C-alpha cells in the first residue's frame, strides 16, 4: 500500500512539474512572438493604415506616428490632413483622445475605430505578454481550415508560393485570455511558427465572445523572419472588408515623461 501511495505521489509530482514547465514554455513562446512586433522597450513606429474595397481596390489611407513605451504606455500622433493634430494616449488600461482646440482629454475605449477595422488598441499596443494568460492548445497546420487559399500581399499579385509555404508549415496554437480589463480583445486564438515562434495568424474575439476580426501577419521574410512588416485585419462581423496596418519604420525612441500625461498634451497641442 505504501509503495502504491509513493508511486501515486511521485506521478502527481511529475504531473505538476510537467504542467509548470508547459506554462513556462508557453510564456516563453509569447515573449518570442512579441519580439517580432516590439523589438525594444521604447520604440517609434511609423505606421500606415489602408482600407480596401471588397474587390481589392484601395479605399482610404491614414498615417500615424506611434511611440510605444515600456510599462504599457503609448502615444499615437495622427499625421494625415483629415486627422492632423489629433492624438491618442494609452496608459495601461486607460485611453484618451485629444482633439485640437480642446483642453479636455476624452476618455475612449481600445475598440474606438480609427480607420476601417483598425482600432486604437490595434495601433497603440504591440505586445501580448502581460495582457493575456496563454495556454498551449496544440500543434496544427498554420493555414486556416479553408485550406490552400492564396494570400494577396500587395493587392496586385497573388503570392501562390507564400500560400503553399503556409499550408506546409506547422504552428503552435495558443489560447489567450485577457488578464486585464483594458485590452482590445477578450480572447485571442493565436498561431505561431513552430521553429521561430513568429506570429502567423490570429482570431480576435470581443467581450461578447463573438469573432470580430481575423488577422494575418506579414513577415519581412517567408523563410527566416525577423520582424512583422504588416498586420492584415479582415472584419468578421459585417462587411468582410480588409484593413492593412503596415509598419513603415521602427527606431528606438524614449519620449519625455510629460508626453505621457493627458493634461500636458491637452495644454500643449504642439510637441515640436
JSON list of C-alpha atoms in Angstrom, two decimals, residues 26-260:
[
{"chain": "A", "resi": 26, "resn": "UNK", "atom": "CA", "xyz": [4.05, 28.95, -23.27]},
{"chain": "A", "resi": 27, "resn": "UNK", "atom": "CA", "xyz": [5.14, 32.18, -21.59]},
{"chain": "A", "resi": 28, "resn": "UNK", "atom": "CA", "xyz": [8.44, 31.97, -23.46]},
{"chain": "A", "resi": 29, "resn": "UNK", "atom": "CA", "xyz": [6.58, 31.37, -26.74]},
{"chain": "A", "resi": 30, "resn": "UNK", "atom": "CA", "xyz": [4.53, 34.51, -26.21]},
{"chain": "A", "resi": 31, "resn": "UNK", "atom": "CA", "xyz": [7.62, 36.57, -25.38]},
{"chain": "A", "resi": 32, "resn": "UNK", "atom": "CA", "xyz": [9.29, 35.31, -28.53]},
{"chain": "A", "resi": 33, "resn": "UNK", "atom": "CA", "xyz": [6.22, 36.28, -30.58]},
{"chain": "A", "resi": 34, "resn": "UNK", "atom": "CA", "xyz": [6.19, 39.77, -29.06]},
{"chain": "A", "resi": 35, "resn": "UNK", "atom": "CA", "xyz": [9.78, 40.40, -30.17]},
{"chain": "A", "resi": 36, "resn": "UNK", "atom": "CA", "xyz": [8.71, 40.23, -33.80]},
{"chain": "A", "resi": 37, "resn": "UNK", "atom": "CA", "xyz": [6.43, 43.25, -33.25]},
{"chain": "A", "resi": 38, "resn": "UNK", "atom": "CA", "xyz": [8.16, 45.09, -30.37]},
{"chain": "A", "resi": 39, "resn": "UNK", "atom": "CA", "xyz": [11.91, 44.89, -30.90]},
{"chain": "A", "resi": 40, "resn": "UNK", "atom": "CA", "xyz": [12.76, 47.26, -28.00]},
{"chain": "A", "resi": 41, "resn": "UNK", "atom": "CA", "xyz": [11.06, 48.54, -24.84]},
{"chain": "A", "resi": 42, "resn": "UNK", "atom": "CA", "xyz": [10.71, 52.06, -26.26]},
{"chain": "A", "resi": 43, "resn": "UNK", "atom": "CA", "xyz": [10.02, 52.49, -29.97]},
{"chain": "A", "resi": 44, "resn": "UNK", "atom": "CA", "xyz": [8.86, 54.98, -32.54]},
{"chain": "A", "resi": 45, "resn": "UNK", "atom": "CA", "xyz": [6.83, 53.14, -35.17]},
{"chain": "A", "resi": 46, "resn": "UNK", "atom": "CA", "xyz": [5.78, 54.97, -38.34]},
{"chain": "A", "resi": 47, "resn": "UNK", "atom": "CA", "xyz": [2.50, 53.33, -39.30]},
{"chain": "A", "resi": 48, "resn": "UNK", "atom": "CA", "xyz": [0.27, 53.33, -42.38]},
{"chain": "A", "resi": 49, "resn": "UNK", "atom": "CA", "xyz": [-3.34, 52.13, -42.27]},
{"chain": "A", "resi": 50, "resn": "UNK", "atom": "CA", "xyz": [-5.11, 51.30, -45.54]},
{"chain": "A", "resi": 51, "resn": "UNK", "atom": "CA", "xyz": [-8.60, 50.03, -46.23]},
{"chain": "A", "resi": 52, "resn": "UNK", "atom": "CA", "xyz": [-9.62, 48.06, -49.30]},
{"chain": "A", "resi": 53, "resn": "UNK", "atom": "CA", "xyz": [-12.94, 47.54, -51.00]},
{"chain": "A", "resi": 54, "resn": "UNK", "atom": "CA", "xyz": [-14.50, 44.11, -51.42]},
{"chain": "A", "resi": 55, "resn": "UNK", "atom": "CA", "xyz": [-12.99, 43.83, -54.91]},
{"chain": "A", "resi": 56, "resn": "UNK", "atom": "CA", "xyz": [-9.49, 44.52, -53.54]},
{"chain": "A", "resi": 57, "resn": "UNK", "atom": "CA", "xyz": [-9.20, 48.10, -54.79]},
{"chain": "A", "resi": 58, "resn": "UNK", "atom": "CA", "xyz": [-7.72, 50.69, -52.38]},
{"chain": "A", "resi": 59, "resn": "UNK", "atom": "CA", "xyz": [-10.21, 52.83, -50.46]},
{"chain": "A", "resi": 60, "resn": "UNK", "atom": "CA", "xyz": [-8.66, 55.10, -47.79]},
{"chain": "A", "resi": 61, "resn": "UNK", "atom": "CA", "xyz": [-5.28, 55.65, -46.19]},
{"chain": "A", "resi": 62, "resn": "UNK", "atom": "CA", "xyz": [-4.04, 57.25, -42.97]},
{"chain": "A", "resi": 63, "resn": "UNK", "atom": "CA", "xyz": [-0.59, 57.79, -41.39]},
{"chain": "A", "resi": 64, "resn": "UNK", "atom": "CA", "xyz": [0.29, 57.62, -37.69]},
{"chain": "A", "resi": 65, "resn": "UNK", "atom": "CA", "xyz": [3.41, 58.04, -35.58]},
{"chain": "A", "resi": 66, "resn": "UNK", "atom": "CA", "xyz": [3.26, 55.64, -32.64]},
{"chain": "A", "resi": 67, "resn": "UNK", "atom": "CA", "xyz": [5.52, 55.98, -29.62]},
{"chain": "A", "resi": 68, "resn": "UNK", "atom": "CA", "xyz": [5.24, 52.58, -27.92]},
{"chain": "A", "resi": 69, "resn": "UNK", "atom": "CA", "xyz": [6.84, 52.85, -24.49]},
{"chain": "A", "resi": 70, "resn": "UNK", "atom": "CA", "xyz": [7.66, 50.47, -21.65]},
{"chain": "A", "resi": 71, "resn": "UNK", "atom": "CA", "xyz": [5.02, 49.83, -18.99]},
{"chain": "A", "resi": 72, "resn": "UNK", "atom": "CA", "xyz": [2.19, 49.56, -21.49]},
{"chain": "A", "resi": 73, "resn": "UNK", "atom": "CA", "xyz": [2.23, 53.23, -22.43]},
{"chain": "A", "resi": 74, "resn": "UNK", "atom": "CA", "xyz": [1.75, 54.58, -25.96]},
{"chain": "A", "resi": 75, "resn": "UNK", "atom": "CA", "xyz": [1.22, 57.90, -27.67]},
{"chain": "A", "resi": 76, "resn": "UNK", "atom": "CA", "xyz": [-0.27, 57.99, -31.17]},
{"chain": "A", "resi": 77, "resn": "UNK", "atom": "CA", "xyz": [0.10, 61.13, -33.28]},
{"chain": "A", "resi": 78, "resn": "UNK", "atom": "CA", "xyz": [-2.24, 61.34, -36.27]},
{"chain": "A", "resi": 79, "resn": "UNK", "atom": "CA", "xyz": [-0.40, 62.66, -39.31]},
{"chain": "A", "resi": 80, "resn": "UNK", "atom": "CA", "xyz": [-2.91, 62.69, -42.20]},
{"chain": "A", "resi": 81, "resn": "UNK", "atom": "CA", "xyz": [-4.56, 66.02, -43.13]},
{"chain": "A", "resi": 82, "resn": "UNK", "atom": "CA", "xyz": [-8.04, 64.82, -42.14]},
{"chain": "A", "resi": 83, "resn": "UNK", "atom": "CA", "xyz": [-6.86, 64.00, -38.60]},
{"chain": "A", "resi": 84, "resn": "UNK", "atom": "CA", "xyz": [-3.82, 66.25, -38.14]},
{"chain": "A", "resi": 85, "resn": "UNK", "atom": "CA", "xyz": [-3.33, 67.34, -34.55]},
{"chain": "A", "resi": 86, "resn": "UNK", "atom": "CA", "xyz": [-5.35, 64.54, -33.01]},
{"chain": "A", "resi": 87, "resn": "UNK", "atom": "CA", "xyz": [-3.62, 62.26, -30.51]},
{"chain": "A", "resi": 88, "resn": "UNK", "atom": "CA", "xyz": [-4.41, 59.06, -28.65]},
{"chain": "A", "resi": 89, "resn": "UNK", "atom": "CA", "xyz": [-2.73, 58.35, -25.33]},
{"chain": "A", "resi": 90, "resn": "UNK", "atom": "CA", "xyz": [-2.72, 54.91, -23.76]},
{"chain": "A", "resi": 91, "resn": "UNK", "atom": "CA", "xyz": [-1.66, 54.43, -20.13]},
{"chain": "A", "resi": 92, "resn": "UNK", "atom": "CA", "xyz": [-2.19, 50.79, -19.16]},
{"chain": "A", "resi": 93, "resn": "UNK", "atom": "CA", "xyz": [-6.00, 50.33, -19.15]},
{"chain": "A", "resi": 94, "resn": "UNK", "atom": "CA", "xyz": [-6.83, 54.00, -19.84]},
{"chain": "A", "resi": 95, "resn": "UNK", "atom": "CA", "xyz": [-7.21, 55.57, -23.29]},
{"chain": "A", "resi": 96, "resn": "UNK", "atom": "CA", "xyz": [-7.67, 59.27, -24.11]},
{"chain": "A", "resi": 97, "resn": "UNK", "atom": "CA", "xyz": [-8.39, 61.08, -27.35]},
{"chain": "A", "resi": 98, "resn": "UNK", "atom": "CA", "xyz": [-7.04, 64.63, -27.58]},
{"chain": "A", "resi": 99, "resn": "UNK", "atom": "CA", "xyz": [-8.59, 66.92, -30.18]},
{"chain": "A", "resi": 100, "resn": "UNK", "atom": "CA", "xyz": [-7.06, 70.16, -31.49]},
{"chain": "A", "resi": 101, "resn": "UNK", "atom": "CA", "xyz": [-8.62, 73.20, -29.85]},
{"chain": "A", "resi": 102, "resn": "UNK", "atom": "CA", "xyz": [-9.95, 71.27, -26.87]},
{"chain": "A", "resi": 103, "resn": "UNK", "atom": "CA", "xyz": [-8.32, 71.28, -23.43]},
{"chain": "A", "resi": 104, "resn": "UNK", "atom": "CA", "xyz": [-10.34, 68.32, -22.19]},
{"chain": "A", "resi": 105, "resn": "UNK", "atom": "CA", "xyz": [-8.99, 64.83, -22.94]},
{"chain": "A", "resi": 106, "resn": "UNK", "atom": "CA", "xyz": [-11.82, 62.50, -23.96]},
{"chain": "A", "resi": 107, "resn": "UNK", "atom": "CA", "xyz": [-11.95, 59.01, -22.48]},
{"chain": "A", "resi": 108, "resn": "UNK", "atom": "CA", "xyz": [-12.26, 56.33, -25.15]},
{"chain": "A", "resi": 109, "resn": "UNK", "atom": "CA", "xyz": [-12.01, 52.55, -25.31]},
{"chain": "A", "resi": 110, "resn": "UNK", "atom": "CA", "xyz": [-9.33, 50.48, -27.08]},
{"chain": "A", "resi": 111, "resn": "UNK", "atom": "CA", "xyz": [-12.06, 49.42, -29.56]},
{"chain": "A", "resi": 112, "resn": "UNK", "atom": "CA", "xyz": [-12.53, 53.02, -30.76]},
{"chain": "A", "resi": 113, "resn": "UNK", "atom": "CA", "xyz": [-12.21, 52.89, -34.56]},
{"chain": "A", "resi": 114, "resn": "UNK", "atom": "CA", "xyz": [-9.50, 54.85, -36.36]},
{"chain": "A", "resi": 115, "resn": "UNK", "atom": "CA", "xyz": [-9.89, 53.70, -39.96]},
{"chain": "A", "resi": 116, "resn": "UNK", "atom": "CA", "xyz": [-11.60, 50.61, -41.31]},
{"chain": "A", "resi": 117, "resn": "UNK", "atom": "CA", "xyz": [-11.15, 47.76, -38.87]},
{"chain": "A", "resi": 118, "resn": "UNK", "atom": "CA", "xyz": [-8.11, 49.31, -37.21]},
{"chain": "A", "resi": 119, "resn": "UNK", "atom": "CA", "xyz": [-8.95, 50.36, -33.65]},
{"chain": "A", "resi": 120, "resn": "UNK", "atom": "CA", "xyz": [-6.91, 52.45, -31.23]},
{"chain": "A", "resi": 121, "resn": "UNK", "atom": "CA", "xyz": [-5.84, 49.26, -29.46]},
{"chain": "A", "resi": 122, "resn": "UNK", "atom": "CA", "xyz": [-4.60, 47.71, -32.72]},
{"chain": "A", "resi": 123, "resn": "UNK", "atom": "CA", "xyz": [-2.34, 50.71, -33.30]},
{"chain": "A", "resi": 124, "resn": "UNK", "atom": "CA", "xyz": [-1.26, 51.53, -29.75]},
{"chain": "A", "resi": 125, "resn": "UNK", "atom": "CA", "xyz": [-0.45, 48.03, -28.44]},
{"chain": "A", "resi": 126, "resn": "UNK", "atom": "CA", "xyz": [2.21, 45.78, -29.92]},
{"chain": "A", "resi": 127, "resn": "UNK", "atom": "CA", "xyz": [2.60, 43.02, -27.35]},
{"chain": "A", "resi": 128, "resn": "UNK", "atom": "CA", "xyz": [0.61, 40.22, -25.71]},
{"chain": "A", "resi": 129, "resn": "UNK", "atom": "CA", "xyz": [2.76, 39.42, -22.66]},
{"chain": "A", "resi": 130, "resn": "UNK", "atom": "CA", "xyz": [1.25, 40.91, -19.52]},
{"chain": "A", "resi": 131, "resn": "UNK", "atom": "CA", "xyz": [-2.14, 41.43, -21.13]},
{"chain": "A", "resi": 132, "resn": "UNK", "atom": "CA", "xyz": [-3.08, 37.79, -21.68]},
{"chain": "A", "resi": 133, "resn": "UNK", "atom": "CA", "xyz": [-2.81, 34.42, -19.99]},
{"chain": "A", "resi": 134, "resn": "UNK", "atom": "CA", "xyz": [-1.75, 31.84, -22.56]},
{"chain": "A", "resi": 135, "resn": "UNK", "atom": "CA", "xyz": [-2.21, 28.09, -22.78]},
{"chain": "A", "resi": 136, "resn": "UNK", "atom": "CA", "xyz": [-0.98, 25.75, -25.47]},
{"chain": "A", "resi": 137, "resn": "UNK", "atom": "CA", "xyz": [-3.87, 24.28, -27.45]},
{"chain": "A", "resi": 138, "resn": "UNK", "atom": "CA", "xyz": [-1.66, 22.05, -29.60]},
{"chain": "A", "resi": 139, "resn": "UNK", "atom": "CA", "xyz": [0.21, 21.86, -32.89]},
{"chain": "A", "resi": 140, "resn": "UNK", "atom": "CA", "xyz": [-1.70, 22.46, -36.13]},
{"chain": "A", "resi": 141, "resn": "UNK", "atom": "CA", "xyz": [-1.16, 23.45, -39.76]},
{"chain": "A", "resi": 142, "resn": "UNK", "atom": "CA", "xyz": [-0.51, 27.18, -39.94]},
{"chain": "A", "resi": 143, "resn": "UNK", "atom": "CA", "xyz": [-3.11, 27.67, -42.67]},
{"chain": "A", "resi": 144, "resn": "UNK", "atom": "CA", "xyz": [-6.76, 28.00, -41.64]},
{"chain": "A", "resi": 145, "resn": "UNK", "atom": "CA", "xyz": [-9.19, 25.16, -42.21]},
{"chain": "A", "resi": 146, "resn": "UNK", "atom": "CA", "xyz": [-10.29, 26.71, -45.50]},
{"chain": "A", "resi": 147, "resn": "UNK", "atom": "CA", "xyz": [-7.16, 25.17, -46.98]},
{"chain": "A", "resi": 148, "resn": "UNK", "atom": "CA", "xyz": [-4.82, 26.40, -49.64]},
{"chain": "A", "resi": 149, "resn": "UNK", "atom": "CA", "xyz": [-6.24, 29.85, -50.20]},
{"chain": "A", "resi": 150, "resn": "UNK", "atom": "CA", "xyz": [-3.61, 32.05, -51.80]},
{"chain": "A", "resi": 151, "resn": "UNK", "atom": "CA", "xyz": [-2.81, 35.25, -49.92]},
{"chain": "A", "resi": 152, "resn": "UNK", "atom": "CA", "xyz": [-2.86, 38.65, -51.57]},
{"chain": "A", "resi": 153, "resn": "UNK", "atom": "CA", "xyz": [0.08, 40.53, -50.10]},
{"chain": "A", "resi": 154, "resn": "UNK", "atom": "CA", "xyz": [0.13, 43.78, -52.02]},
{"chain": "A", "resi": 155, "resn": "UNK", "atom": "CA", "xyz": [-3.26, 43.76, -53.77]},
{"chain": "A", "resi": 156, "resn": "UNK", "atom": "CA", "xyz": [-1.56, 43.47, -57.14]},
{"chain": "A", "resi": 157, "resn": "UNK", "atom": "CA", "xyz": [-0.44, 39.88, -57.34]},
{"chain": "A", "resi": 158, "resn": "UNK", "atom": "CA", "xyz": [-1.32, 36.61, -55.69]},
{"chain": "A", "resi": 159, "resn": "UNK", "atom": "CA", "xyz": [1.59, 35.03, -53.84]},
{"chain": "A", "resi": 160, "resn": "UNK", "atom": "CA", "xyz": [0.96, 31.35, -54.61]},
{"chain": "A", "resi": 161, "resn": "UNK", "atom": "CA", "xyz": [4.39, 30.33, -53.36]},
{"chain": "A", "resi": 162, "resn": "UNK", "atom": "CA", "xyz": [3.75, 32.00, -50.00]},
{"chain": "A", "resi": 163, "resn": "UNK", "atom": "CA", "xyz": [0.37, 30.32, -49.72]},
{"chain": "A", "resi": 164, "resn": "UNK", "atom": "CA", "xyz": [1.89, 26.92, -50.45]},
{"chain": "A", "resi": 165, "resn": "UNK", "atom": "CA", "xyz": [4.59, 27.51, -47.84]},
{"chain": "A", "resi": 166, "resn": "UNK", "atom": "CA", "xyz": [1.97, 28.50, -45.25]},
{"chain": "A", "resi": 167, "resn": "UNK", "atom": "CA", "xyz": [-0.05, 25.36, -45.95]},
{"chain": "A", "resi": 168, "resn": "UNK", "atom": "CA", "xyz": [3.02, 23.16, -45.41]},
{"chain": "A", "resi": 169, "resn": "UNK", "atom": "CA", "xyz": [4.06, 24.78, -42.10]},
{"chain": "A", "resi": 170, "resn": "UNK", "atom": "CA", "xyz": [3.17, 23.56, -38.63]},
{"chain": "A", "resi": 171, "resn": "UNK", "atom": "CA", "xyz": [2.25, 26.11, -35.96]},
{"chain": "A", "resi": 172, "resn": "UNK", "atom": "CA", "xyz": [1.80, 26.22, -32.22]},
{"chain": "A", "resi": 173, "resn": "UNK", "atom": "CA", "xyz": [-1.81, 27.14, -31.46]},
{"chain": "A", "resi": 174, "resn": "UNK", "atom": "CA", "xyz": [-2.07, 29.31, -28.34]},
{"chain": "A", "resi": 175, "resn": "UNK", "atom": "CA", "xyz": [-5.27, 30.15, -26.49]},
{"chain": "A", "resi": 176, "resn": "UNK", "atom": "CA", "xyz": [-5.06, 33.67, -24.99]},
{"chain": "A", "resi": 177, "resn": "UNK", "atom": "CA", "xyz": [-7.48, 35.01, -22.37]},
{"chain": "A", "resi": 178, "resn": "UNK", "atom": "CA", "xyz": [-7.39, 38.65, -21.22]},
{"chain": "A", "resi": 179, "resn": "UNK", "atom": "CA", "xyz": [-5.77, 39.13, -17.81]},
{"chain": "A", "resi": 180, "resn": "UNK", "atom": "CA", "xyz": [-6.62, 42.83, -17.50]},
{"chain": "A", "resi": 181, "resn": "UNK", "atom": "CA", "xyz": [-9.67, 44.96, -18.27]},
{"chain": "A", "resi": 182, "resn": "UNK", "atom": "CA", "xyz": [-8.29, 47.47, -20.75]},
{"chain": "A", "resi": 183, "resn": "UNK", "atom": "CA", "xyz": [-7.31, 45.12, -23.58]},
{"chain": "A", "resi": 184, "resn": "UNK", "atom": "CA", "xyz": [-8.71, 45.34, -27.09]},
{"chain": "A", "resi": 185, "resn": "UNK", "atom": "CA", "xyz": [-9.83, 41.70, -27.30]},
{"chain": "A", "resi": 186, "resn": "UNK", "atom": "CA", "xyz": [-11.09, 39.45, -24.53]},
{"chain": "A", "resi": 187, "resn": "UNK", "atom": "CA", "xyz": [-9.86, 36.29, -26.23]},
{"chain": "A", "resi": 188, "resn": "UNK", "atom": "CA", "xyz": [-7.35, 35.53, -28.98]},
{"chain": "A", "resi": 189, "resn": "UNK", "atom": "CA", "xyz": [-6.62, 32.31, -30.79]},
{"chain": "A", "resi": 190, "resn": "UNK", "atom": "CA", "xyz": [-3.02, 32.76, -31.95]},
{"chain": "A", "resi": 191, "resn": "UNK", "atom": "CA", "xyz": [-0.89, 30.63, -34.28]},
{"chain": "A", "resi": 192, "resn": "UNK", "atom": "CA", "xyz": [2.92, 30.90, -34.07]},
{"chain": "A", "resi": 193, "resn": "UNK", "atom": "CA", "xyz": [5.54, 29.37, -36.34]},
{"chain": "A", "resi": 194, "resn": "UNK", "atom": "CA", "xyz": [6.91, 26.26, -34.67]},
{"chain": "A", "resi": 195, "resn": "UNK", "atom": "CA", "xyz": [10.58, 26.91, -35.46]},
{"chain": "A", "resi": 196, "resn": "UNK", "atom": "CA", "xyz": [10.99, 30.65, -34.77]},
{"chain": "A", "resi": 197, "resn": "UNK", "atom": "CA", "xyz": [7.70, 31.43, -32.94]},
{"chain": "A", "resi": 198, "resn": "UNK", "atom": "CA", "xyz": [6.76, 34.30, -35.26]},
{"chain": "A", "resi": 199, "resn": "UNK", "atom": "CA", "xyz": [3.06, 35.29, -35.27]},
{"chain": "A", "resi": 200, "resn": "UNK", "atom": "CA", "xyz": [1.30, 33.85, -38.31]},
{"chain": "A", "resi": 201, "resn": "UNK", "atom": "CA", "xyz": [-2.41, 34.50, -37.82]},
{"chain": "A", "resi": 202, "resn": "UNK", "atom": "CA", "xyz": [-4.98, 35.18, -35.11]},
{"chain": "A", "resi": 203, "resn": "UNK", "atom": "CA", "xyz": [-8.71, 35.07, -34.43]},
{"chain": "A", "resi": 204, "resn": "UNK", "atom": "CA", "xyz": [-9.75, 38.10, -32.36]},
{"chain": "A", "resi": 205, "resn": "UNK", "atom": "CA", "xyz": [-12.82, 37.92, -30.09]},
{"chain": "A", "resi": 206, "resn": "UNK", "atom": "CA", "xyz": [-14.62, 40.81, -28.37]},
{"chain": "A", "resi": 207, "resn": "UNK", "atom": "CA", "xyz": [-16.19, 40.77, -24.90]},
{"chain": "A", "resi": 208, "resn": "UNK", "atom": "CA", "xyz": [-19.38, 39.05, -26.10]},
{"chain": "A", "resi": 209, "resn": "UNK", "atom": "CA", "xyz": [-17.11, 36.23, -27.34]},
{"chain": "A", "resi": 210, "resn": "UNK", "atom": "CA", "xyz": [-18.01, 36.99, -30.94]},
{"chain": "A", "resi": 211, "resn": "UNK", "atom": "CA", "xyz": [-15.30, 36.63, -33.56]},
{"chain": "A", "resi": 212, "resn": "UNK", "atom": "CA", "xyz": [-14.71, 40.27, -34.51]},
{"chain": "A", "resi": 213, "resn": "UNK", "atom": "CA", "xyz": [-11.70, 40.06, -36.80]},
{"chain": "A", "resi": 214, "resn": "UNK", "atom": "CA", "xyz": [-9.22, 37.65, -38.28]},
{"chain": "A", "resi": 215, "resn": "UNK", "atom": "CA", "xyz": [-5.62, 38.79, -38.57]},
{"chain": "A", "resi": 216, "resn": "UNK", "atom": "CA", "xyz": [-2.65, 37.58, -40.51]},
{"chain": "A", "resi": 217, "resn": "UNK", "atom": "CA", "xyz": [0.89, 38.80, -40.03]},
{"chain": "A", "resi": 218, "resn": "UNK", "atom": "CA", "xyz": [3.11, 39.63, -43.00]},
{"chain": "A", "resi": 219, "resn": "UNK", "atom": "CA", "xyz": [6.76, 39.00, -42.17]},
{"chain": "A", "resi": 220, "resn": "UNK", "atom": "CA", "xyz": [9.90, 40.50, -43.66]},
{"chain": "A", "resi": 221, "resn": "UNK", "atom": "CA", "xyz": [10.95, 37.04, -44.87]},
{"chain": "A", "resi": 222, "resn": "UNK", "atom": "CA", "xyz": [8.96, 33.87, -45.54]},
{"chain": "A", "resi": 223, "resn": "UNK", "atom": "CA", "xyz": [11.83, 31.53, -44.65]},
{"chain": "A", "resi": 224, "resn": "UNK", "atom": "CA", "xyz": [13.83, 33.43, -42.00]},
{"chain": "A", "resi": 225, "resn": "UNK", "atom": "CA", "xyz": [11.53, 36.08, -40.46]},
{"chain": "A", "resi": 226, "resn": "UNK", "atom": "CA", "xyz": [12.88, 38.67, -38.04]},
{"chain": "A", "resi": 227, "resn": "UNK", "atom": "CA", "xyz": [10.08, 41.25, -37.83]},
{"chain": "A", "resi": 228, "resn": "UNK", "atom": "CA", "xyz": [6.41, 41.81, -38.65]},
{"chain": "A", "resi": 229, "resn": "UNK", "atom": "CA", "xyz": [6.07, 44.18, -41.60]},
{"chain": "A", "resi": 230, "resn": "UNK", "atom": "CA", "xyz": [2.27, 44.36, -41.56]},
{"chain": "A", "resi": 231, "resn": "UNK", "atom": "CA", "xyz": [-0.89, 43.09, -39.89]},
{"chain": "A", "resi": 232, "resn": "UNK", "atom": "CA", "xyz": [-3.90, 42.47, -42.14]},
{"chain": "A", "resi": 233, "resn": "UNK", "atom": "CA", "xyz": [-7.33, 42.55, -40.48]},
{"chain": "A", "resi": 234, "resn": "UNK", "atom": "CA", "xyz": [-10.49, 41.12, -42.03]},
{"chain": "A", "resi": 235, "resn": "UNK", "atom": "CA", "xyz": [-13.81, 42.11, -40.50]},
{"chain": "A", "resi": 236, "resn": "UNK", "atom": "CA", "xyz": [-15.91, 39.12, -39.42]},
{"chain": "A", "resi": 237, "resn": "UNK", "atom": "CA", "xyz": [-18.98, 40.95, -38.06]},
{"chain": "A", "resi": 238, "resn": "UNK", "atom": "CA", "xyz": [-20.33, 42.82, -41.07]},
{"chain": "A", "resi": 239, "resn": "UNK", "atom": "CA", "xyz": [-18.66, 43.73, -44.35]},
{"chain": "A", "resi": 240, "resn": "UNK", "atom": "CA", "xyz": [-15.66, 41.34, -44.56]},
{"chain": "A", "resi": 241, "resn": "UNK", "atom": "CA", "xyz": [-13.55, 44.26, -45.75]},
{"chain": "A", "resi": 242, "resn": "UNK", "atom": "CA", "xyz": [-9.78, 44.22, -45.34]},
{"chain": "A", "resi": 243, "resn": "UNK", "atom": "CA", "xyz": [-7.67, 46.70, -43.37]},
{"chain": "A", "resi": 244, "resn": "UNK", "atom": "CA", "xyz": [-3.89, 46.62, -43.62]},
{"chain": "A", "resi": 245, "resn": "UNK", "atom": "CA", "xyz": [-1.64, 48.09, -40.90]},
{"chain": "A", "resi": 246, "resn": "UNK", "atom": "CA", "xyz": [1.88, 48.49, -42.30]},
{"chain": "A", "resi": 247, "resn": "UNK", "atom": "CA", "xyz": [4.88, 49.31, -40.12]},
{"chain": "A", "resi": 248, "resn": "UNK", "atom": "CA", "xyz": [6.88, 51.62, -42.36]},
{"chain": "A", "resi": 249, "resn": "UNK", "atom": "CA", "xyz": [9.77, 52.11, -39.95]},
{"chain": "A", "resi": 250, "resn": "UNK", "atom": "CA", "xyz": [10.88, 51.35, -36.41]},
{"chain": "A", "resi": 251, "resn": "UNK", "atom": "CA", "xyz": [13.55, 53.01, -34.31]},
{"chain": "A", "resi": 252, "resn": "UNK", "atom": "CA", "xyz": [14.33, 53.15, -30.60]},
{"chain": "A", "resi": 253, "resn": "UNK", "atom": "CA", "xyz": [12.83, 56.28, -29.05]},
{"chain": "A", "resi": 254, "resn": "UNK", "atom": "CA", "xyz": [12.08, 57.25, -25.45]},
{"chain": "A", "resi": 255, "resn": "UNK", "atom": "CA", "xyz": [9.68, 60.19, -25.24]},
{"chain": "A", "resi": 256, "resn": "UNK", "atom": "CA", "xyz": [9.76, 62.83, -22.46]},
{"chain": "A", "resi": 257, "resn": "UNK", "atom": "CA", "xyz": [7.72, 61.79, -19.42]},
{"chain": "A", "resi": 258, "resn": "UNK", "atom": "CA", "xyz": [5.34, 64.74, -19.81]},
{"chain": "A", "resi": 259, "resn": "UNK", "atom": "CA", "xyz": [4.23, 63.45, -23.22]},
{"chain": "A", "resi": 260, "resn": "UNK", "atom": "CA", "xyz": [2.54, 60.60, -21.35]}
]
